Amino acid sequence: AQKVTQAQTEISVVEKEDVTLDCVYETRDTTYYLFWYKQPPSGELVFLIRRNSFDEQNEISGRYSWNFQKSTSSFNFTITASQVVDSAVYFCALGRVRGSNYKLTFGKGTLLTVNP
Amino acid sequence: DADVTQTPRNRITKTGKRIMLECSQTKGHDRMYWYRQDPGLGLRLIYYSFDVKDINKGEISDGYSVSRQAQAKFSLSLESAIPNQTALYFCATSDHRGSGEQYFGPGTRLTVT
């Protein structure tokens, strides 16, 4: 069975602090994808990143970075120098590969509040 | 214009009423999905459709039905709404040629009183 655990239900930081959101997943598949989505207070879900299980390179996009470690089944997300606009619920998700990639399994989300 | 649209955006209805939520997309994707979001539970899949002739139940399909009227349209119906169906509902799309990322509509907030 596929499972995604986001152990941090809520995190509160002060602007400019760095913050890491944890994501641990379980799957028996050898090939899979991992995703992060952002849900700001306005409610929409915004796709942030996709990672293939074969590619363990870390990725950086501006203030965002992602650390994928297959050995620990983790796909953590770090925001550097957080800003108030980063306040949102962040979801980690696990997906099966193309061909049967019909379903994403979502974690329960982490509410990040960045205070000025 | 948004690629994935949902109507209505907000709806209040009474127990026992039939209600339909609609989803349209201009992304040209073949796969469409309906999820519900409840506080503290994340997103749970209700139904998904690989193409117009293919519809499948997700993990929480009881009390719901769907119709894929065209590649671009996927509607969700609650035949007889009940209060525990109060939730935020999302439609999503994906392309079978992609790597699984799904693109979400803005959501419909449904309240059943």
Coordinates of N, CA and C in Angstrom, one line a residue:
Chain A
A1 N 0.8 -1.2 0.0 CA 0.0 0.0 0.0 C 0.9 1.2 0.0
Q2 N 0.4 2.3 -0.6 CA 1.1 3.5 -0.7 C 0.7 4.4 0.5
K3 N 1.7 5.1 1.1 CA 1.4 5.9 2.2 C 2.4 7.1 2.3
V4 N 1.8 8.2 2.7 CA 2.7 9.4 2.8 C 2.4 10.0 4.2
T5 N 3.5 10.3 4.9 CA 3.4 10.8 6.2 C 4.1 12.2 6.3
Q6 N 3.3 13.1 6.7 CA 3.8 14.5 7.0 C 3.6 14.7 8.5
A7 N 4.6 14.4 9.2 CA 4.5 14.3 10.7 C 4.2 15.7 11.3
Q8 N 4.7 16.8 10.6 CA 4.5 18.1 11.2 C 3.1 18.6 10.7
T9 N 2.2 18.7 11.7 CA 0.9 19.2 11.3 C 0.9 20.7 11.1
E10 N 1.6 21.4 12.0 CA 1.7 22.9 11.9 C 3.1 23.3 12.2
I11 N 3.6 24.3 11.5 CA 4.9 25.0 11.8 C 4.7 26.5 11.8
S12 N 5.3 27.1 12.7 CA 5.2 28.6 12.8 C 6.6 29.1 12.8
V13 N 7.0 30.0 11.9 CA 8.3 30.6 11.9 C 8.1 32.2 11.8
V14 N 9.3 32.8 12.0 CA 9.3 34.3 11.8 C 10.0 34.5 10.5
E15 N 9.5 35.5 9.8 CA 10.0 35.8 8.5 C 11.6 35.8 8.5
K16 N 12.1 35.3 7.4 CA 13.5 35.2 7.1 C 14.2 33.9 7.7
E17 N 13.4 33.2 8.5 CA 13.9 32.0 9.0 C 13.9 30.9 7.9
D18 N 14.8 29.9 8.0 CA 14.7 28.8 7.1 C 13.8 27.8 7.8
V19 N 13.0 27.0 6.9 CA 12.1 26.0 7.5 C 12.1 24.8 6.6
T20 N 12.1 23.6 7.2 CA 12.1 22.4 6.4 C 10.8 21.6 6.8
L21 N 10.1 21.2 5.7 CA 8.9 20.4 5.8 C 9.3 19.0 5.5
D22 N 8.9 18.1 6.4 CA 9.3 16.7 6.3 C 8.2 15.9 5.5
C23 N 8.7 14.9 4.8 CA 7.8 14.0 4.1 C 8.4 12.6 4.0
V24 N 7.7 11.6 4.5 CA 8.2 10.2 4.5 C 7.2 9.4 3.8
Y25 N 7.6 8.5 2.9 CA 6.7 7.8 2.1 C 6.9 6.3 2.2
E26 N 5.9 5.5 1.9 CA 6.0 4.1 1.9 C 5.4 3.6 0.5
T27 N 6.2 2.7 -0.1 CA 5.7 2.1 -1.3 C 6.5 0.8 -1.6
R28 N 5.9 -0.1 -2.3 CA 6.5 -1.3 -2.7 C 7.0 -1.2 -4.2
D29 N 6.6 -0.1 -4.8 CA 7.0 0.1 -6.2 C 8.5 0.4 -6.2
T30 N 9.1 0.0 -7.3 CA 10.5 0.4 -7.5 C 10.7 1.7 -8.2
T31 N 9.6 2.0 -9.0 CA 9.6 3.2 -9.7 C 8.4 4.0 -9.4
Y32 N 8.6 5.3 -9.0 CA 7.5 6.1 -8.5 C 7.9 7.6 -8.7
Y33 N 6.9 8.4 -8.4 CA 7.2 9.9 -8.5 C 6.7 10.5 -7.1
L34 N 7.4 11.5 -6.8 CA 7.0 12.3 -5.6 C 6.8 13.7 -6.0
F35 N 5.8 14.3 -5.3 CA 5.4 15.7 -5.6 C 5.2 16.5 -4.3
W36 N 5.3 17.8 -4.5 CA 4.9 18.8 -3.5 C 3.9 19.7 -4.2
Y37 N 2.9 20.0 -3.4 CA 1.9 21.0 -3.8 C 1.7 22.0 -2.6
K38 N 1.4 23.2 -3.1 CA 1.1 24.3 -2.1 C -0.3 24.7 -2.2
Q39 N -0.9 24.9 -1.0 CA -2.3 25.4 -1.0 C -2.3 26.7 -0.1
P40 N -2.3 27.8 -0.8 CA -2.3 29.1 0.0 C -3.7 29.3 0.6
P41 N -3.8 30.4 1.4 CA -5.1 30.6 2.0 C -6.3 30.8 1.0
S42 N -6.0 31.2 -0.2 CA -7.1 31.3 -1.2 C -7.7 30.0 -1.6
G43 N -7.0 28.9 -1.3 CA -7.6 27.5 -1.4 C -7.1 26.7 -2.6
E44 N -6.6 27.3 -3.7 CA -6.2 26.5 -4.8 C -5.0 25.7 -4.5
L45 N -4.8 24.6 -5.3 CA -3.6 23.7 -5.1 C -2.6 24.0 -6.2
V46 N -1.4 24.3 -5.9 CA -0.4 24.7 -6.9 C 0.7 23.6 -6.9
F47 N 0.9 23.1 -8.1 CA 2.0 22.1 -8.2 C 3.3 22.8 -8.1
L48 N 4.2 22.2 -7.3 CA 5.5 22.8 -7.1 C 6.7 22.0 -7.8
I49 N 6.7 20.7 -7.5 CA 7.8 19.9 -8.1 C 7.4 18.5 -8.2
R50 N 8.0 17.8 -9.1 CA 7.9 16.3 -9.3 C 9.3 15.7 -9.3
R51 N 9.4 14.6 -8.7 CA 10.7 13.9 -8.6 C 10.5 12.5 -9.0
N52 N 11.4 12.0 -9.9 CA 11.4 10.6 -10.3 C 12.2 9.8 -9.3
S53 N 11.8 8.6 -9.0 CA 12.5 7.8 -8.0 C 13.9 7.4 -8.4
F54 N 14.2 7.5 -9.7 CA 15.6 7.2 -10.1 C 16.5 8.4 -10.0
D55 N 16.0 9.5 -9.7 CA 16.8 10.7 -9.7 C 16.8 11.3 -8.3
E56 N 17.9 11.0 -7.6 CA 18.1 11.5 -6.2 C 18.8 12.8 -6.1
Q57 N 19.0 13.4 -7.2 CA 19.7 14.8 -7.1 C 18.8 15.7 -6.4
N58 N 19.3 16.5 -5.6 CA 18.6 17.6 -4.9 C 18.3 18.7 -5.9
E59 N 17.2 19.4 -5.7 CA 16.8 20.4 -6.6 C 16.6 21.7 -5.9
I60 N 17.0 22.8 -6.5 CA 16.8 24.1 -6.0 C 16.1 25.0 -7.0
S61 N 15.1 25.7 -6.5 CA 14.4 26.7 -7.3 C 14.2 27.9 -6.5
G62 N 15.1 28.9 -6.7 CA 15.0 30.1 -5.9 C 15.2 29.8 -4.4
R63 N 14.2 30.2 -3.6 CA 14.4 30.0 -2.2 C 13.9 28.6 -1.8
Y64 N 13.4 27.8 -2.7 CA 12.9 26.5 -2.5 C 14.0 25.4 -2.8
S65 N 14.1 24.4 -2.0 CA 15.0 23.3 -2.3 C 14.3 22.0 -1.8
W66 N 14.7 20.9 -2.5 CA 14.1 19.6 -2.1 C 15.2 18.6 -2.0
N67 N 15.1 17.8 -0.9 CA 16.1 16.8 -0.6 C 15.4 15.4 -0.7
F68 N 15.8 14.6 -1.7 CA 15.2 13.3 -1.9 C 16.2 12.3 -1.4
Q69 N 15.9 11.5 -0.5 CA 16.8 10.4 0.0 C 16.0 9.1 0.0
K70 N 16.4 8.3 -1.0 CA 15.7 7.0 -1.1 C 16.0 6.1 0.0
S71 N 17.1 6.2 0.6 CA 17.5 5.3 1.7 C 16.7 5.5 2.9
T72 N 16.1 6.7 3.1 CA 15.3 6.9 4.2 C 13.8 7.2 3.8
S73 N 13.5 7.0 2.5 CA 12.2 7.2 2.0 C 11.7 8.6 2.4
S74 N 12.5 9.6 2.1 CA 12.1 10.9 2.5 C 12.3 11.9 1.3
F75 N 11.4 12.9 1.3 CA 11.4 13.9 0.3 C 11.1 15.2 1.0
N76 N 12.1 15.8 1.6 CA 11.9 17.0 2.4 C 12.0 18.3 1.6
F77 N 11.3 19.3 2.0 CA 11.2 20.5 1.3 C 11.7 21.7 2.3
T78 N 12.6 22.4 1.8 CA 13.2 23.5 2.6 C 12.9 24.9 1.9
I79 N 12.4 25.8 2.7 CA 12.2 27.2 2.3 C 13.3 28.0 3.0
T80 N 14.1 28.6 2.2 CA 15.2 29.5 2.8 C 14.7 30.9 2.8
A81 N 15.0 31.6 3.9 CA 14.6 33.0 4.1 C 13.1 33.1 3.9
S82 N 12.3 32.5 4.7 CA 10.9 32.4 4.5 C 10.3 33.8 4.4
Q83 N 9.1 33.9 3.7 CA 8.4 35.1 3.6 C 6.9 34.9 4.0
V84 N 6.3 36.0 4.3 CA 4.9 35.8 4.7 C 4.0 35.2 3.6
V85 N 4.4 35.4 2.3 CA 3.7 34.8 1.2 C 3.8 33.3 1.1
D86 N 4.8 32.8 1.9 CA 5.0 31.3 1.9 C 4.0 30.6 2.8
S87 N 3.2 31.4 3.6 CA 2.2 30.8 4.5 C 1.2 30.1 3.6
A88 N 1.0 28.8 4.0 CA 0.2 27.9 3.2 C 0.1 26.5 3.8
V89 N -0.7 25.7 3.3 CA -0.6 24.3 3.6 C 0.2 23.6 2.5
Y90 N 1.1 22.8 2.8 CA 2.0 22.1 1.9 C 1.7 20.6 1.9
F91 N 1.4 20.1 0.8 CA 1.1 18.6 0.7 C 2.3 17.9 -0.1
C92 N 2.6 16.8 0.4 CA 3.5 15.9 -0.2 C 2.7 14.8 -0.8
A93 N 3.0 14.3 -2.0 CA 2.2 13.2 -2.6 C 3.1 12.2 -3.3
L94 N 2.6 11.0 -3.4 CA 3.4 9.8 -4.0 C 2.5 9.3 -5.1
G95 N 3.2 9.1 -6.3 CA 2.4 8.6 -7.4 C 3.1 7.4 -8.1
R96 N 2.2 6.6 -8.7 CA 2.8 5.5 -9.5 C 3.2 5.9 -10.8
V97 N 4.0 5.1 -11.5 CA 4.6 5.5 -12.8 C 3.6 5.6 -13.9
R98 N 4.0 6.1 -15.0 CA 3.1 6.3 -16.1 C 2.6 4.9 -16.6
G99 N 1.4 4.9 -17.1 CA 0.8 3.6 -17.5 C -0.2 3.2 -16.4
S100 N 0.2 3.3 -15.2 CA -0.8 3.1 -14.1 C -0.8 4.3 -13.2
N101 N -0.3 5.4 -13.7 CA -0.2 6.6 -12.9 C -1.5 7.3 -12.8
Y102 N -2.5 6.6 -12.2 CA -3.8 7.2 -12.1 C -4.1 7.8 -10.8
K103 N -3.2 7.6 -9.9 CA -3.6 8.1 -8.5 C -2.4 8.6 -7.8
L104 N -2.6 9.7 -7.1 CA -1.6 10.3 -6.2 C -2.1 10.0 -4.8
T105 N -1.2 9.6 -3.9 CA -1.5 9.4 -2.5 C -1.0 10.6 -1.8
F106 N -1.8 11.4 -1.2 CA -1.4 12.6 -0.5 C -1.2 12.4 1.0
G107 N -0.2 13.2 1.5 CA -0.1 13.3 3.0 C -1.2 14.2 3.5
K108 N -1.3 14.3 4.8 CA -2.3 15.2 5.4 C -2.0 16.6 5.4
G109 N -0.8 17.0 5.0 CA -0.5 18.4 4.8 C 0.2 19.0 6.1
T110 N 1.0 20.0 5.8 CA 1.7 20.8 6.9 C 1.3 22.2 6.7
L111 N 0.7 22.8 7.8 CA 0.3 24.2 7.7 C 1.5 25.0 8.2
L112 N 2.0 25.8 7.3 CA 3.2 26.7 7.6 C 2.6 28.1 7.7
T113 N 3.0 28.7 8.8 CA 2.6 30.1 9.1 C 3.9 30.9 9.2
V114 N 4.1 31.9 8.4 CA 5.3 32.7 8.5 C 4.8 34.1 9.0
N115 N 5.3 34.4 10.1 CA 4.9 35.7 10.8 C 5.9 36.8 10.5
P116 N 5.4 38.0 10.3 CA 6.2 39.1 10.0 C 7.1 39.5 11.2
Chain B
D1 N -7.4 32.9 -18.8 CA -8.5 32.1 -18.2 C -7.8 30.8 -17.6
A2 N -8.5 30.3 -16.5 CA -8.0 29.2 -15.8 C -8.1 27.9 -16.7
D3 N -7.1 27.0 -16.6 CA -7.1 25.8 -17.3 C -8.1 24.8 -16.9
V4 N -8.3 24.8 -15.6 CA -9.3 23.9 -14.9 C -10.3 24.7 -14.2
T5 N -11.5 24.6 -14.5 CA -12.6 25.4 -13.9 C -13.6 24.5 -13.2
Q6 N -14.1 25.0 -12.1 CA -15.1 24.3 -11.4 C -16.3 25.2 -11.1
T7 N -17.5 24.6 -11.3 CA -18.7 25.4 -10.9 C -19.7 24.5 -10.1
P8 N -20.4 25.0 -9.1 CA -20.2 26.3 -8.6 C -18.9 26.4 -7.7
R9 N -18.5 27.6 -7.2 CA -17.4 27.7 -6.3 C -17.8 27.5 -4.9
N10 N -19.0 27.8 -4.6 CA -19.6 27.6 -3.3 C -21.0 27.2 -3.4
R11 N -21.4 26.3 -2.5 CA -22.8 25.8 -2.6 C -23.2 25.4 -1.2
I12 N -24.4 25.8 -0.8 CA -25.0 25.4 0.4 C -26.3 24.6 0.0
T13 N -26.5 23.4 0.5 CA -27.6 22.7 0.1 C -28.2 21.9 1.4
K14 N -29.3 21.4 1.2 CA -29.9 20.7 2.4 C -29.8 19.2 2.2
T15 N -29.9 18.5 3.4 CA -29.8 17.1 3.4 C -30.9 16.5 2.5
G16 N -30.5 15.5 1.7 CA -31.4 14.8 0.9 C -31.5 15.4 -0.6
K17 N -30.9 16.5 -0.8 CA -31.0 17.1 -2.1 C -29.9 16.5 -3.0
R18 N -30.3 16.5 -4.3 CA -29.3 16.1 -5.3 C -28.5 17.3 -5.8
I19 N -27.2 17.1 -5.9 CA -26.4 18.2 -6.3 C -25.3 17.8 -7.3
M20 N -25.0 18.6 -8.3 CA -24.0 18.3 -9.2 C -22.9 19.3 -9.2
L21 N -21.7 18.9 -9.2 CA -20.5 19.8 -9.3 C -19.9 19.5 -10.6
E22 N -19.5 20.6 -11.3 CA -19.0 20.4 -12.7 C -17.6 20.9 -12.8
C23 N -16.9 20.2 -13.7 CA -15.5 20.5 -13.9 C -15.2 20.5 -15.4
S24 N -14.5 21.6 -15.9 CA -14.1 21.7 -17.3 C -12.6 22.0 -17.4
Q25 N -12.0 21.5 -18.4 CA -10.6 21.8 -18.6 C -10.2 22.1 -20.0
T26 N -9.3 23.0 -20.2 CA -8.8 23.4 -21.5 C -7.3 22.9 -21.7
K27 N -6.9 22.1 -20.8 CA -5.5 21.6 -20.9 C -5.3 20.5 -21.9
G28 N -6.4 19.9 -22.4 CA -6.2 18.8 -23.4 C -5.8 17.5 -22.8
H29 N -5.9 17.4 -21.4 CA -5.6 16.2 -20.7 C -6.7 15.2 -20.9
D30 N -6.2 13.9 -20.8 CA -7.2 12.8 -21.0 C -7.7 12.3 -19.6
R31 N -6.9 12.5 -18.6 CA -7.3 12.0 -17.3 C -7.9 13.1 -16.4
M32 N -9.0 12.7 -15.7 CA -9.6 13.6 -14.8 C -9.9 12.9 -13.5
Y33 N -10.0 13.7 -12.4 CA -10.1 13.2 -11.1 C -11.0 14.1 -10.2
W34 N -11.7 13.5 -9.2 CA -12.4 14.2 -8.2 C -11.8 13.8 -6.8
Y35 N -11.5 14.8 -6.1 CA -11.0 14.6 -4.7 C -11.9 15.4 -3.7
R36 N -11.9 15.0 -2.5 CA -12.4 15.9 -1.5 C -11.4 16.1 -0.4
Q37 N -11.4 17.3 0.2 CA -10.5 17.7 1.2 C -11.2 18.0 2.5
D38 N -10.9 17.3 3.5 CA -11.4 17.6 4.9 C -10.3 18.0 5.8
P39 N -10.5 18.9 6.7 CA -9.5 19.4 7.6 C -8.7 18.3 8.3
G40 N -7.4 18.3 8.2 CA -6.6 17.2 8.8 C -6.6 15.9 8.1
L41 N -7.3 15.8 7.0 CA -7.3 14.5 6.3 C -6.6 14.5 5.0
G42 N -6.2 15.7 4.5 CA -5.6 15.7 3.2 C -6.6 15.6 2.1
L43 N -6.2 15.1 1.0 CA -7.0 14.9 -0.2 C -7.3 13.5 -0.4
R44 N -8.5 13.1 -0.6 CA -8.9 11.7 -0.8 C -9.6 11.6 -2.1
L45 N -9.3 10.6 -2.9 CA -9.8 10.4 -4.2 C -11.2 9.8 -4.2
I46 N -12.1 10.4 -4.9 CA -13.5 9.9 -5.0 C -13.7 9.1 -6.2
Y47 N -13.4 9.6 -7.4 CA -13.5 8.9 -8.7 C -12.4 9.5 -9.6
Y48 N -12.0 8.6 -10.6 CA -11.1 9.1 -11.6 C -11.5 8.5 -12.9
S49 N -11.0 9.1 -14.0 CA -11.4 8.7 -15.4 C -10.2 8.8 -16.3
F50 N -9.9 7.8 -16.9 CA -8.7 7.8 -17.8 C -9.1 8.4 -19.2
D51 N -10.3 8.1 -19.6 CA -10.8 8.8 -20.8 C -12.3 8.7 -20.7
V52 N -13.0 9.1 -21.8 CA -14.4 9.3 -21.7 C -15.2 8.0 -21.4
K53 N -14.6 6.8 -21.8 CA -15.2 5.6 -21.6 C -14.7 4.8 -20.4
D54 N -13.9 5.4 -19.6 CA -13.2 4.8 -18.5 C -13.4 5.5 -17.2
I55 N -14.2 5.0 -16.3 CA -14.5 5.6 -15.0 C -14.2 4.6 -13.9
N56 N -13.5 5.1 -12.9 CA -13.1 4.2 -11.8 C -13.4 4.8 -10.4
K57 N -13.7 3.9 -9.5 CA -13.9 4.4 -8.1 C -12.6 4.6 -7.5
G58 N -12.6 5.7 -6.6 CA -11.4 5.9 -5.8 C -11.7 5.3 -4.4
E59 N -11.0 5.9 -3.4 CA -11.1 5.3 -2.1 C -12.3 5.6 -1.3
I60 N -13.1 6.7 -1.7 CA -14.3 7.1 -1.0 C -15.4 7.4 -1.9
S61 N -15.8 6.4 -2.7 CA -16.8 6.7 -3.8 C -18.3 6.6 -3.3
D62 N -18.5 5.9 -2.1 CA -19.9 5.7 -1.7 C -20.6 7.1 -1.5
G63 N -21.8 7.1 -2.1 CA -22.6 8.4 -1.9 C -22.4 9.3 -3.1
Y64 N -21.4 9.0 -4.0 CA -21.1 9.8 -5.1 C -21.3 9.1 -6.4
S65 N -21.5 9.8 -7.5 CA -21.4 9.2 -8.9 C -20.8 10.3 -9.8
V66 N -20.4 9.9 -10.9 CA -19.7 10.8 -11.8 C -20.2 10.5 -13.3
S67 N -19.9 11.5 -14.1 CA -20.2 11.4 -15.5 C -19.1 12.1 -16.3
R68 N -18.6 11.5 -17.3 CA -17.6 12.1 -18.2 C -18.2 12.4 -19.5
Q69 N -18.7 13.6 -19.6 CA -19.6 13.9 -20.8 C -18.7 14.1 -22.0
A70 N -17.5 14.5 -21.8 CA -16.6 14.7 -23.0 C -15.2 14.7 -22.4
Q71 N -14.2 14.7 -23.2 CA -12.8 14.7 -22.7 C -12.6 15.8 -21.7
A72 N -13.2 17.0 -22.0 CA -12.9 18.2 -21.2 C -13.9 18.3 -20.0
K73 N -14.8 17.5 -19.8 CA -15.8 17.7 -18.8 C -16.0 16.4 -17.9
F74 N -16.1 16.7 -16.6 CA -16.2 15.6 -15.7 C -17.0 16.1 -14.5
S75 N -18.2 15.6 -14.3 CA -19.1 16.1 -13.3 C -19.2 15.1 -12.1
L76 N -19.4 15.6 -10.9 CA -19.6 14.8 -9.7 C -21.0 15.1 -9.2
S77 N -21.7 14.0 -8.9 CA -23.0 14.1 -8.3 C -23.1 13.5 -6.9
L78 N -23.9 14.2 -6.1 CA -24.3 13.6 -4.8 C -25.8 13.4 -4.9
E79 N -26.1 12.1 -5.0 CA -27.5 11.8 -5.2 C -28.5 12.3 -4.1
S80 N -28.0 12.1 -2.9 CA -28.8 12.5 -1.8 C -27.8 13.0 -0.7
A81 N -27.6 14.3 -0.7 CA -26.5 14.9 0.1 C -26.8 14.7 1.6
I82 N -25.7 14.4 2.3 CA -25.7 14.3 3.8 C -24.7 15.2 4.4
P83 N -24.9 15.6 5.6 CA -24.0 16.6 6.2 C -22.5 16.2 6.2
N84 N -22.2 14.9 6.3 CA -20.8 14.6 6.3 C -20.1 14.6 5.0
Q85 N -20.9 15.1 4.0 CA -20.3 15.3 2.7 C -19.9 16.8 2.5
T86 N -20.1 17.5 3.6 CA -19.6 18.9 3.7 C -18.1 18.9 3.6
A87 N -17.5 19.5 2.6 CA -16.1 19.5 2.3 C -15.7 20.4 1.2
L88 N -14.4 20.5 0.9 CA -13.9 21.2 -0.2 C -13.6 20.1 -1.3
Y89 N -14.2 20.3 -2.5 CA -14.1 19.4 -3.6 C -13.2 19.9 -4.7
F90 N -12.2 19.1 -5.1 CA -11.3 19.5 -6.2 C -11.4 18.6 -7.3
C91 N -11.4 19.2 -8.5 CA -11.2 18.4 -9.7 C -9.8 18.6 -10.2
A92 N -9.2 17.6 -10.8 CA -7.8 17.6 -11.3 C -7.7 16.9 -12.6
T93 N -6.7 17.3 -13.3 CA -6.4 16.6 -14.6 C -5.0 16.2 -14.7
S94 N -4.7 15.3 -15.6 CA -3.3 14.9 -15.9 C -3.3 14.3 -17.3
D95 N -2.1 14.3 -17.8 CA -1.8 13.8 -19.2 C -1.1 12.5 -19.1
H96 N -1.6 11.5 -19.8 CA -1.0 10.1 -19.7 C 0.4 10.1 -20.2
R97 N 0.7 11.2 -21.0 CA 2.1 11.3 -21.6 C 3.0 12.0 -20.6
G98 N 2.5 12.5 -19.5 CA 3.3 13.2 -18.5 C 3.9 12.2 -17.5
S99 N 4.3 12.8 -16.4 CA 4.9 12.0 -15.3 C 4.0 12.0 -14.1
G100 N 2.7 12.2 -14.2 CA 1.8 12.0 -13.1 C 1.4 13.3 -12.4
E101 N 2.0 14.4 -12.7 CA 1.6 15.6 -12.0 C 0.1 15.9 -12.4
Q102 N -0.6 16.3 -11.4 CA -2.0 16.6 -11.6 C -2.2 18.1 -11.4
Y103 N -3.1 18.7 -12.2 CA -3.4 20.1 -12.1 C -4.8 20.3 -11.6
F104 N -4.9 21.1 -10.6 CA -6.2 21.2 -9.9 C -7.0 22.5 -10.3
G105 N -8.3 22.3 -10.2 CA -9.2 23.4 -10.3 C -9.2 24.2 -9.0
P106 N -10.0 25.3 -8.9 CA -9.9 26.2 -7.7 C -10.7 25.6 -6.5
G107 N -11.5 24.5 -6.8 CA -12.2 24.0 -5.7 C -13.6 24.4 -5.6
T108 N -14.5 23.6 -5.0 CA -15.9 23.9 -4.7 C -16.1 23.7 -3.2
R109 N -16.5 24.7 -2.5 CA -16.8 24.5 -1.1 C -18.3 24.2 -1.0
L110 N -18.6 22.9 -0.5 CA -19.9 22.5 -0.4 C -20.3 22.3 1.1
T111 N -21.4 22.9 1.4 CA -22.0 22.7 2.8 C -23.3 22.1 2.7
V112 N -23.5 21.0 3.4 CA -24.8 20.3 3.5 C -25.4 20.5 4.9
T113 N -26.5 21.1 4.9 CA -27.1 21.5 6.2 C -28.2 20.5 6.6

